[in-house]
Amino acid sequence: MPKSSEPRSYLVLENYIGGKFVSCGNHIDSYDPSTAEVYCKVPDSGKEEVDAAVAAAKEAFPDWSARSPQQRGEVLNKLADLIEDNMEDLIQAESKDQGKTVTFARTVDIPRSAYNFRFFASSVLHHTTDCSQMDHMGCLNYTLRCPVGVAGLISPWNLPLYLLTWKIAPAIATGNTVVAKPSEMTSVTAWMMCKLLEEAGVPPGVVNVVFGTGQRAGDALVGHPDVPLISFTGSTATAQRITERSAPYCKKLSLELGGKNPAIIFADADLEQCIETTVRSSFSNQGEICLCTSRIYVESSIYSKFLEKFVAAARKWKTGAPSDPSNNNGALISKEHLEKVRSFVALAKSEGAIIHCGEGVDQLNLPEANKSGYFMPPTVISGIPDSSRVMQEEIFGPVTCVSPFDTEDEAVARGNGVRYGLSATVWSRDVGRVHRLAQKLQAGLVWTNCWLVRDLNLPFGGMKHSGVGREGGKDSYHFFTEVKSITIKH
Ligand code: NAD
């Protein structure tokens, strides 16, 4: 609870355990990134709260897992309806909590959160299992899939409700019960979703949400012996800790991690469409999307022309108050994150790179109320070697680097020359070339002549340090269930 000396106007969140809102003794401050003011108190849950949530999820499992996929799907569809009914409130809340623009929350985050439930409500009805005959042995073999039990779901701050529902929906559609822990920096829309669960018909204990830090609540969830599965989205460093922590329990892990995604642009690309999309792929959501482009390799013959037009387009990408629907970008998530992103621009400068626009070059004209917010304009860098940390590490902000290349092989080698392998974008009208590159690039997702077009049936995830496992459609079904091979001698 807020201390008596503090204003009473904070939004105070509560955990959702066993179908009830439960208050927590201690809270963490949560900031509005566009004003730098504390406006919300998030429960600082620990082992006790996680234990209670896991116990509730365990109790709810037998009944929920015994329901048919159709019955569970009806509940998921009702929840999608309720998210749509509350769309505007969720949009405003997500924007305030994360710093993203209302336009991004309206067009991406909240519609997709509803769609995650709708998609898995239907998807789960269409899976089949395998069967094989062994007539010479008089045997018939088949496989069965069963829910795993209590699923631990941990999500990051960049697409808060979108990524949390991407986990909750397939987990419960396949008959598991869940304990979810959203990011402590963006917990509000998850709490709002909890208010809809009862009306949607989600039985008590099927979805439990425990708020708090990774170090306390997240660690207690990963280390809980009754949670056999963890689906995690976040940074590679945290994934390494989760892997170590869960190893003694042999947990099933899905890890969706960071990226350092290249765009490879050939001279025969449709330049207008390519520039429009590459500005979007570099800067959308303040560059705080794991799939954002952060290295742009351009064929030498069009390099100067591309750079000039790209910088001009980046300058038109408007940054300002998240509540103003005409803005393309809002504020970054936190002061610490803004400082980290700025430090990469300073590093590039110290290494002799050219900063064409953005940080240190262009001034933002912010409203008075937003002067202390964590804003940064889209920043384009060139003249930086691939060996620089700026070209190797995930920056996760509105910063992208442009560099020329001469041959297809060089572009592939440089595109692959980082420890990450999440996504890549290829721009060319040569059909043979885009197929060749798609095959050679070390990335879980390759987009050619487009970006962020998603069919939820397809596997989503990265290779190398960008992740382990895939989710989406059949892959989510496989991850959230255990398979058994059964042999019947007849
Ligand atoms: P983060 O790793 O700091 O935190 C992610 C979540 O893990 C949070 O809920 C946090 O509280 C929790 N956590 C932290 N330490 C933990 C621990 N020891 N045990 C258990 N849980 C712990 O990541 P972030 O800063 O919130 O998110 C940004 C990162 O997420 C970026 O690297 C980005 O690329 C990545 N990301 C990846 C995808 C993807 O699908 N591949 C999508 C979005 C974001």
Coordinates of C-alpha atoms and ligand atoms in Angstrom, one line a residue, residues 153-159 162-163 166-167 181-186 212-223 230 232-239 241-242 245 255-261 288-291 333 337 340 394 396 420 422 445 460-462 466-467, ligand 1:
L153 CA 5.1 -17.6 -18.4
I154 CA 7.5 -14.7 -18.2
S155 CA 7.2 -11.7 -20.5
P156 CA 9.1 -8.4 -21.3
W157 CA 8.1 -4.8 -21.3
N158 CA 8.1 -3.9 -25.0
L159 CA 4.8 -5.4 -26.2
Y162 CA 0.6 -8.8 -26.8
L163 CA 3.5 -11.0 -25.7
W166 CA 0.9 -14.9 -27.0
K167 CA 1.8 -17.3 -24.2
K181 CA 4.7 -12.9 -14.5
P182 CA 4.6 -9.8 -16.7
S183 CA 7.5 -7.3 -16.7
E184 CA 7.5 -5.2 -13.5
M185 CA 7.9 -2.1 -15.7
T186 CA 4.6 -2.8 -17.7
G212 CA 7.0 -8.4 -9.4
T213 CA 10.7 -8.3 -10.4
G214 CA 12.6 -11.0 -12.2
Q215 CA 15.0 -11.4 -9.3
R216 CA 12.2 -12.3 -6.8
A217 CA 8.9 -13.3 -8.5
G218 CA 10.5 -14.6 -11.7
D219 CA 13.2 -16.5 -10.0
A220 CA 10.7 -18.1 -7.6
L221 CA 8.6 -19.2 -10.6
V222 CA 11.5 -20.7 -12.5
G223 CA 12.8 -22.4 -9.4
I230 CA 8.7 -22.1 -18.7
F232 CA 10.2 -16.9 -21.5
T233 CA 10.5 -13.8 -23.7
G234 CA 13.2 -11.3 -22.8
S235 CA 16.9 -10.8 -23.0
T236 CA 19.6 -13.4 -23.8
A237 CA 21.3 -12.6 -20.4
T238 CA 18.2 -13.4 -18.4
A239 CA 17.6 -16.6 -20.5
R241 CA 20.1 -17.4 -15.8
I242 CA 16.8 -19.1 -16.4
R245 CA 18.2 -22.1 -12.6
L255 CA 13.3 -19.0 -25.0
E256 CA 12.4 -16.0 -27.3
L257 CA 15.3 -13.6 -27.0
G258 CA 17.1 -10.6 -28.5
G259 CA 18.2 -9.8 -32.0
K260 CA 20.5 -7.7 -34.1
N261 CA 18.5 -8.0 -37.3
E288 CA 11.8 -1.5 -29.0
I289 CA 10.8 -4.6 -30.9
C290 CA 13.0 -7.7 -31.0
L291 CA 12.5 -7.9 -34.7
I333 CA 10.7 2.6 -21.4
H337 CA 17.3 2.3 -21.0
K340 CA 22.0 2.8 -22.5
E394 CA 21.4 -5.4 -29.3
F396 CA 16.8 -2.0 -28.6
Y420 CA 22.1 -13.3 -32.8
L422 CA 16.3 -13.8 -34.9
L445 CA 12.4 -15.4 -39.7
F460 CA 8.2 -17.9 -34.4
G461 CA 11.7 -17.8 -32.8
G462 CA 15.4 -17.4 -33.3
S466 CA 18.2 -15.3 -30.2
G467 CA 16.5 -18.3 -28.7
Ligands
NAD1 P1 14.5 -9.0 -19.4 O1 15.2 -10.3 -19.8 O2 15.2 -8.0 -18.6 O3 13.1 -9.3 -18.7 C1 12.1 -10.1 -19.3 C2 11.3 -10.7 -18.2 O4 12.1 -11.6 -17.4 C3 10.7 -9.7 -17.2 O5 9.4 -10.1 -16.8 C4 11.7 -9.8 -16.0 O6 11.1 -9.4 -14.8 C5 12.0 -11.3 -16.0 N1 13.2 -11.7 -15.4 C6 14.4 -10.9 -15.2 N2 15.3 -11.6 -14.5 C7 14.8 -12.8 -14.2 C8 15.2 -14.0 -13.6 N3 16.4 -14.0 -13.0 N4 14.4 -15.0 -13.5 C9 13.2 -15.0 -14.0 N5 12.7 -13.9 -14.7 C10 13.4 -12.9 -14.8 O7 14.1 -8.4 -20.8 P2 13.4 -7.0 -21.0 O8 14.4 -5.9 -20.8 O9 12.1 -7.0 -20.3 O10 13.0 -7.1 -22.6 C11 13.8 -6.7 -23.6 C12 14.4 -8.0 -24.2 O11 13.4 -8.9 -24.7 C13 15.2 -7.6 -25.5 O12 16.4 -8.4 -25.5 C14 14.3 -8.1 -26.6 O13 15.0 -8.4 -27.8 C15 13.7 -9.3 -26.0 N6 12.5 -9.7 -26.7 C16 12.4 -10.8 -27.5 C17 11.3 -11.1 -28.2 C18 11.2 -12.4 -29.0 O14 10.1 -12.8 -29.3 N7 12.3 -13.0 -29.4 C19 10.2 -10.3 -28.1 C20 10.2 -9.2 -27.3 C21 11.4 -8.8 -26.6

